[in-house]
Amino acid sequence: MPNHPKRRSKLDRLLDQIKRLAPNQIAEAERALKEARQHAEARVEIDGAAVDRACPWCGGDDRRKWGRTERGEQRWRCKDCKRTWSGLTGTPAAGVHRPDLLLEAVRDMFGDAPLSCRKLARKLGISRDTVWRWRMRVLSALPSAPVEVFQGIVEADETFQRESRKGSREWVRPHRAPNLHPQPPRQRWRDYGRQGPPQAIVRRFLKPVLGVADRSGRANLTYIPDTRQPTIAAALLPQVAPDALLLSDGAPQYQAIATAAGLGYWMLVGGRRSFRTPATYHLNTINSLHARWKEFLKPFRGPATRNLDGYARWLIARREGYLPAFRRLLA
């Protein structure tokens, strides 16, 4: 029998065509390949998240494949309610028309140096408002509490962030309708000039963020409205194991909280240690966490206080990388 040449695959023919590309065409091919990779990665994550999900409409488990969406994701049809759905239906990412760009935005958020909304919007070719809304979706999907409680030696302390009312119309509305809108309790920070606001104003509008960390590397930051004992206790105790040893500075609230909860406690007043203080008793871990928090916030020039808790969750979640955060948008 005659030997027929083996039929070449589409990929082999494509690779041969790539070798013949002109230098200016190679750059275009690289951009097209990058976009195809982004689409494929997002599609794989979306389809993978839908494999074990029940119907988002009725909760039924009996389903069948029902073609694909316009973007190429697997579509399913529930045999009980007869409705169709995909991996995005009923998730925090529902309604996003470009999940591939959403994945790139999440990747940037968890990179070494996240871009501003304006710069990321120019890079992705979308509106800065879209980038902002996507970031808010990601922050709202991040966990607000650690998966495991803090054990062993646990350090707790609060750091303070100056109040920010970014996006607020409080200073504009009184000029337009003074009878309907009262004057805000302070001026804009920039209105105080180069000398800055009085210290009484600064202290009044400092917002506390509670940091908790243990020696295993686990850490958490939580925005709290004030530093009263009940407020700190409500945020701290659910995160700490009942047999933990709590270390804090000289704030009396922590000692009262530890005594009431039956926790071990040791107070470390800054700069004062005795020969009875074990070398392992220190607040270096929590101080390091606070330093990373301050450094993390610098590029954002003071996020709005209403979003402060989301930024705290963002910093903690950066250890996990971008894929777990993106998968939370598909849950």
Short mmCIF file of C-alpha atoms in Angstrom, two decimals:
data_model
loop_
_atom_site.label_atom_id
_atom_site.label_comp_id
_atom_site.label_asym_id
_atom_site.label_seq_id
_atom_site.Cartn_x
_atom_site.Cartn_y
_atom_site.Cartn_z
CA MET A 1 0.00 0.00 0.00
CA PRO A 2 1.29 3.51 -0.70
CA ASN A 3 2.58 5.47 2.26
CA HIS A 4 0.46 8.61 2.65
CA PRO A 5 2.06 11.51 4.50
CA LYS A 6 0.70 12.06 8.00
CA ARG A 7 -1.86 14.82 8.11
CA ARG A 8 -0.53 17.81 9.99
CA SER A 9 -2.54 19.32 12.81
CA LYS A 10 -3.85 22.89 12.85
CA LEU A 11 -1.33 23.71 15.57
CA ASP A 12 1.60 22.54 13.43
CA ARG A 13 0.42 24.65 10.50
CA LEU A 14 -0.07 27.64 12.80
CA LEU A 15 3.45 27.28 14.21
CA ASP A 16 4.86 27.21 10.69
CA GLN A 17 3.00 30.40 9.85
CA ILE A 18 4.34 32.08 12.99
CA LYS A 19 7.90 31.33 11.87
CA ARG A 20 7.24 33.25 8.63
CA LEU A 21 5.90 36.37 10.33
CA ALA A 22 7.54 39.72 9.72
CA PRO A 23 9.03 41.54 12.75
CA ASN A 24 6.09 43.96 12.99
CA GLN A 25 3.64 41.07 12.80
CA ILE A 26 5.33 39.22 15.67
CA ALA A 27 4.33 41.96 18.13
CA GLU A 28 0.71 41.72 16.96
CA ALA A 29 0.81 37.94 17.32
CA GLU A 30 2.19 38.26 20.85
CA ARG A 31 -0.66 40.59 21.83
CA ALA A 32 -3.23 38.23 20.33
CA LEU A 33 -1.67 35.27 22.13
CA LYS A 34 -1.68 37.18 25.42
CA GLU A 35 -5.38 38.00 25.03
CA ALA A 36 -6.15 34.38 24.14
CA ARG A 37 -4.28 33.22 27.26
CA GLN A 38 -6.25 35.65 29.43
CA HIS A 39 -9.57 34.45 27.98
CA ALA A 40 -8.57 30.81 28.41
CA GLU A 41 -7.44 31.22 32.03
CA ALA A 42 -10.64 33.02 32.99
CA ARG A 43 -12.78 30.44 31.18
CA VAL A 44 -11.01 27.55 32.92
CA GLU A 45 -11.58 29.13 36.35
CA ILE A 46 -15.24 29.92 35.62
CA ASP A 47 -16.00 26.44 34.28
CA GLY A 48 -14.11 24.81 37.14
CA ALA A 49 -16.10 26.75 39.74
CA ALA A 50 -19.39 25.57 38.21
CA VAL A 51 -18.56 21.85 38.13
CA ASP A 52 -19.80 21.02 41.63
CA ARG A 53 -22.33 23.83 42.03
CA ALA A 54 -26.05 23.30 42.35
CA CYS A 55 -28.51 25.27 40.24
CA PRO A 56 -28.36 28.91 41.44
CA TRP A 57 -32.08 29.32 40.71
CA CYS A 58 -33.69 26.36 42.50
CA GLY A 59 -30.79 24.52 44.19
CA GLY A 60 -31.32 21.35 42.16
CA ASP A 61 -28.41 19.02 41.40
CA ASP A 62 -29.81 17.39 38.24
CA ARG A 63 -28.44 19.22 35.22
CA ARG A 64 -26.98 18.79 31.77
CA LYS A 65 -24.64 20.71 29.51
CA TRP A 66 -26.41 23.27 27.36
CA GLY A 67 -23.91 24.71 24.90
CA ARG A 68 -21.62 27.61 25.65
CA THR A 69 -22.02 31.30 26.31
CA GLU A 70 -20.93 34.01 23.91
CA ARG A 71 -17.59 34.22 25.76
CA GLY A 72 -17.08 30.45 25.56
CA GLU A 73 -17.97 29.42 29.13
CA GLN A 74 -19.90 26.21 29.70
CA ARG A 75 -23.65 26.74 29.98
CA TRP A 76 -25.77 24.37 32.08
CA ARG A 77 -29.51 23.65 32.11
CA CYS A 78 -31.29 22.54 35.25
CA LYS A 79 -33.63 19.59 34.67
CA ASP A 80 -35.86 20.68 37.55
CA CYS A 81 -36.57 24.36 36.85
CA LYS A 82 -35.54 24.27 33.14
CA ARG A 83 -33.43 27.41 33.53
CA THR A 84 -29.91 27.85 32.20
CA TRP A 85 -26.88 29.26 33.97
CA SER A 86 -23.09 29.48 33.83
CA GLY A 87 -20.27 29.67 36.33
CA LEU A 88 -20.85 33.42 36.78
CA THR A 89 -24.58 33.22 37.55
CA GLY A 90 -25.41 34.17 41.11
CA THR A 91 -21.80 34.99 42.05
CA PRO A 92 -20.16 38.32 43.01
CA ALA A 93 -18.75 38.38 39.46
CA ALA A 94 -22.20 38.11 37.84
CA GLY A 95 -22.81 40.80 35.24
CA VAL A 96 -19.13 41.29 34.39
CA HIS A 97 -18.84 41.35 30.59
CA ARG A 98 -15.07 40.84 30.52
CA PRO A 99 -14.11 38.27 33.16
CA ASP A 100 -10.71 37.97 31.50
CA LEU A 101 -10.00 41.62 32.31
CA LEU A 102 -11.44 41.15 35.80
CA LEU A 103 -8.88 38.39 36.32
CA GLU A 104 -6.12 40.76 35.17
CA ALA A 105 -7.38 43.41 37.59
CA VAL A 106 -7.27 40.90 40.45
CA ARG A 107 -3.79 39.81 39.37
CA ASP A 108 -2.65 43.43 39.56
CA MET A 109 -4.23 43.90 43.01
CA PHE A 110 -2.18 41.02 44.38
CA GLY A 111 1.04 41.86 42.56
CA ASP A 112 4.10 43.49 44.07
CA ALA A 113 2.99 47.06 43.31
CA PRO A 114 -0.73 47.50 42.52
CA LEU A 115 -1.45 50.23 40.00
CA SER A 116 -3.82 53.09 40.63
CA CYS A 117 -7.31 52.82 39.15
CA ARG A 118 -6.40 55.32 36.41
CA LYS A 119 -3.20 53.55 35.39
CA LEU A 120 -4.79 50.11 35.47
CA ALA A 121 -7.74 51.39 33.42
CA ARG A 122 -5.35 52.69 30.74
CA LYS A 123 -3.49 49.38 30.74
CA LEU A 124 -6.67 47.31 30.34
CA GLY A 125 -8.44 49.74 28.02
CA ILE A 126 -11.48 50.22 30.25
CA SER A 127 -13.00 52.97 32.39
CA ARG A 128 -11.40 53.87 35.72
CA ASP A 129 -14.88 53.65 37.28
CA THR A 130 -15.09 50.04 36.11
CA VAL A 131 -11.75 49.26 37.74
CA TRP A 132 -12.96 50.88 40.96
CA ARG A 133 -16.20 48.89 41.00
CA TRP A 134 -14.30 45.67 40.35
CA ARG A 135 -11.94 46.41 43.22
CA MET A 136 -14.88 46.97 45.55
CA ARG A 137 -16.32 43.61 44.47
CA VAL A 138 -13.02 41.91 45.25
CA LEU A 139 -12.73 43.59 48.66
CA SER A 140 -16.29 42.65 49.62
CA ALA A 141 -15.61 39.01 48.69
CA LEU A 142 -12.48 38.72 50.86
CA PRO A 143 -12.93 37.01 54.25
CA SER A 144 -13.39 39.34 57.20
CA ALA A 145 -12.02 36.91 59.81
CA PRO A 146 -9.14 34.41 59.80
CA VAL A 147 -9.98 30.81 58.98
CA GLU A 148 -8.16 29.56 62.09
CA VAL A 149 -8.01 31.19 65.50
CA PHE A 150 -4.75 32.61 66.79
CA GLN A 151 -2.94 30.29 69.17
CA GLY A 152 0.07 30.31 71.46
CA ILE A 153 1.57 33.74 72.01
CA VAL A 154 -0.82 36.29 70.50
CA GLU A 155 0.06 39.96 70.08
CA ALA A 156 -2.68 42.60 69.85
CA ASP A 157 -2.47 46.33 69.40
CA GLU A 158 -4.22 49.05 67.46
CA THR A 159 -2.84 51.52 64.95
CA PHE A 160 -4.57 54.69 63.84
CA GLN A 161 -5.51 56.07 60.44
CA ARG A 162 -6.63 59.62 59.82
CA GLU A 163 -10.27 59.80 58.81
CA SER A 164 -10.90 60.22 55.09
CA ARG A 165 -14.19 61.12 53.42
CA LYS A 166 -13.15 60.59 49.82
CA GLY A 167 -16.10 60.85 47.48
CA SER A 168 -18.23 62.56 50.11
CA ARG A 169 -20.44 65.50 49.15
CA GLU A 170 -20.67 66.81 52.71
CA TRP A 171 -18.75 70.00 51.91
CA VAL A 172 -20.71 70.74 48.72
CA ARG A 173 -24.30 70.17 49.78
CA PRO A 174 -24.43 72.86 52.53
CA HIS A 175 -23.53 75.52 49.95
CA ARG A 176 -26.31 74.39 47.63
CA ALA A 177 -28.99 73.82 50.25
CA PRO A 178 -27.89 75.12 53.68
CA ASN A 179 -31.35 74.57 55.15
CA LEU A 180 -31.31 70.86 54.29
CA HIS A 181 -27.70 69.91 54.91
CA PRO A 182 -25.70 70.88 58.03
CA GLN A 183 -22.08 71.87 57.92
CA PRO A 184 -19.63 68.94 58.29
CA PRO A 185 -17.85 68.56 61.65
CA ARG A 186 -14.50 69.62 60.22
CA GLN A 187 -12.91 71.25 57.19
CA ARG A 188 -11.26 69.31 54.43
CA TRP A 189 -7.77 68.31 55.51
CA ARG A 190 -6.23 70.41 52.75
CA ASP A 191 -8.16 73.48 53.91
CA TYR A 192 -6.09 73.65 57.10
CA GLY A 193 -3.11 74.84 55.08
CA ARG A 194 0.57 74.12 55.56
CA GLN A 195 0.42 74.44 59.33
CA GLY A 196 -2.00 71.53 59.46
CA PRO A 197 -5.08 71.03 61.61
CA PRO A 198 -5.02 71.52 65.40
CA GLN A 199 -3.98 68.45 67.35
CA ALA A 200 -7.40 68.28 68.99
CA ILE A 201 -8.99 67.88 65.56
CA VAL A 202 -6.40 65.27 64.52
CA ARG A 203 -6.96 63.18 67.66
CA ARG A 204 -10.72 63.42 67.31
CA PHE A 205 -10.71 62.08 63.76
CA LEU A 206 -8.20 59.24 64.11
CA LYS A 207 -9.76 55.88 63.26
CA PRO A 208 -8.40 52.72 64.97
CA VAL A 209 -7.47 49.51 63.18
CA LEU A 210 -6.98 46.49 65.44
CA GLY A 211 -4.08 44.21 64.59
CA VAL A 212 -3.76 40.64 65.87
CA ALA A 213 -0.90 38.24 65.13
CA ASP A 214 0.66 35.08 66.50
CA ARG A 215 4.09 33.53 66.07
CA SER A 216 3.01 31.08 63.34
CA GLY A 217 2.68 33.88 60.79
CA ARG A 218 -1.09 34.32 60.97
CA ALA A 219 -2.23 37.94 61.16
CA ASN A 220 -5.38 39.99 60.80
CA LEU A 221 -6.41 43.64 60.69
CA THR A 222 -9.89 44.87 61.58
CA TYR A 223 -11.28 48.38 61.44
CA ILE A 224 -13.09 49.21 64.68
CA PRO A 225 -15.16 52.35 65.37
CA ASP A 226 -13.49 53.14 68.72
CA THR A 227 -11.07 51.77 71.32
CA ARG A 228 -13.51 51.10 74.14
CA GLN A 229 -13.21 47.77 75.92
CA PRO A 230 -16.48 46.24 74.59
CA THR A 231 -15.56 47.20 71.02
CA ILE A 232 -12.08 45.68 71.21
CA ALA A 233 -13.39 42.57 72.97
CA ALA A 234 -16.04 41.99 70.29
CA ALA A 235 -13.38 42.13 67.56
CA LEU A 236 -10.56 40.36 69.42
CA LEU A 237 -12.01 37.42 71.35
CA PRO A 238 -13.55 35.49 68.40
CA GLN A 239 -10.08 35.39 66.81
CA VAL A 240 -8.13 34.11 69.84
CA ALA A 241 -7.99 30.56 71.20
CA PRO A 242 -9.14 30.23 74.84
CA ASP A 243 -5.72 28.93 75.95
CA ALA A 244 -3.68 31.66 74.23
CA LEU A 245 -1.32 34.08 75.96
CA LEU A 246 -2.20 37.66 75.05
CA LEU A 247 0.53 40.30 74.81
CA SER A 248 -0.27 43.99 74.51
CA ASP A 249 1.05 47.42 75.37
CA GLY A 250 -0.01 49.44 78.39
CA ALA A 251 -3.61 50.03 77.29
CA PRO A 252 -5.77 48.86 80.22
CA GLN A 253 -8.55 47.54 77.97
CA TYR A 254 -6.55 44.45 76.98
CA GLN A 255 -5.82 43.39 80.54
CA ALA A 256 -9.50 43.71 81.43
CA ILE A 257 -10.50 41.72 78.33
CA ALA A 258 -8.00 38.95 79.08
CA THR A 259 -9.07 38.72 82.72
CA ALA A 260 -12.76 38.53 81.83
CA ALA A 261 -12.14 35.88 79.16
CA GLY A 262 -9.70 33.80 81.23
CA LEU A 263 -6.77 34.35 78.90
CA GLY A 264 -3.15 34.49 79.94
CA TYR A 265 -1.87 38.04 79.76
CA TRP A 266 1.39 39.98 79.81
CA MET A 267 1.70 43.74 79.50
CA LEU A 268 4.66 45.18 77.62
CA VAL A 269 5.08 48.90 78.17
CA GLY A 270 7.26 50.45 75.48
CA GLY A 271 10.93 50.68 76.39
CA ARG A 272 10.57 49.08 79.84
CA ARG A 273 11.58 45.46 80.34
CA SER A 274 12.77 43.68 83.45
CA PHE A 275 14.87 40.57 83.98
CA ARG A 276 11.60 38.72 84.59
CA THR A 277 10.35 39.44 81.07
CA PRO A 278 11.01 36.39 78.84
CA ALA A 279 12.85 37.13 75.63
CA THR A 280 9.97 35.69 73.59
CA TYR A 281 7.58 38.28 75.02
CA HIS A 282 7.65 41.20 72.60
CA LEU A 283 5.43 43.11 70.19
CA ASN A 284 7.75 43.00 67.19
CA THR A 285 5.33 40.90 65.14
CA ILE A 286 2.40 43.26 65.51
CA ASN A 287 4.61 46.33 65.05
CA SER A 288 5.87 44.83 61.80
CA LEU A 289 2.28 44.24 60.68
CA HIS A 290 1.40 47.86 61.41
CA ALA A 291 4.46 49.05 59.46
CA ARG A 292 3.41 46.96 56.45
CA TRP A 293 -0.10 48.41 56.74
CA LYS A 294 1.19 51.99 56.68
CA GLU A 295 3.46 51.25 53.72
CA PHE A 296 0.64 49.49 51.87
CA LEU A 297 -1.64 52.53 52.18
CA LYS A 298 0.88 55.11 50.94
CA PRO A 299 0.12 54.81 47.19
CA PHE A 300 -3.62 55.24 47.86
CA ARG A 301 -3.15 58.55 49.73
CA GLY A 302 -5.66 57.72 52.44
CA PRO A 303 -8.55 55.47 51.39
CA ALA A 304 -12.03 56.47 52.48
CA THR A 305 -12.79 55.37 56.02
CA ARG A 306 -15.88 53.48 54.85
CA ASN A 307 -13.55 51.25 52.77
CA LEU A 308 -10.84 50.87 55.43
CA ASP A 309 -11.92 47.39 56.50
CA GLY A 310 -11.80 46.21 52.90
CA TYR A 311 -8.25 47.52 52.48
CA ALA A 312 -7.27 45.72 55.68
CA ARG A 313 -8.63 42.45 54.28
CA TRP A 314 -6.82 43.17 51.03
CA LEU A 315 -3.43 43.44 52.75
CA ILE A 316 -3.95 40.19 54.68
CA ALA A 317 -5.20 38.30 51.61
CA ARG A 318 -2.18 39.31 49.51
CA ARG A 319 -0.26 36.43 51.06
CA GLU A 320 -2.49 33.92 49.27
CA GLY A 321 -2.05 35.34 45.77
CA TYR A 322 -4.58 36.36 43.15
CA LEU A 323 -6.19 33.02 42.26
CA PRO A 324 -7.90 32.41 45.66
CA ALA A 325 -9.29 35.95 45.52
CA PHE A 326 -10.61 35.45 41.99
CA ARG A 327 -12.17 32.13 42.95
CA ARG A 328 -14.03 33.84 45.79
CA LEU A 329 -15.71 35.99 43.15
CA LEU A 330 -16.99 32.77 41.57
CA ALA A 331 -18.31 31.22 44.78
#
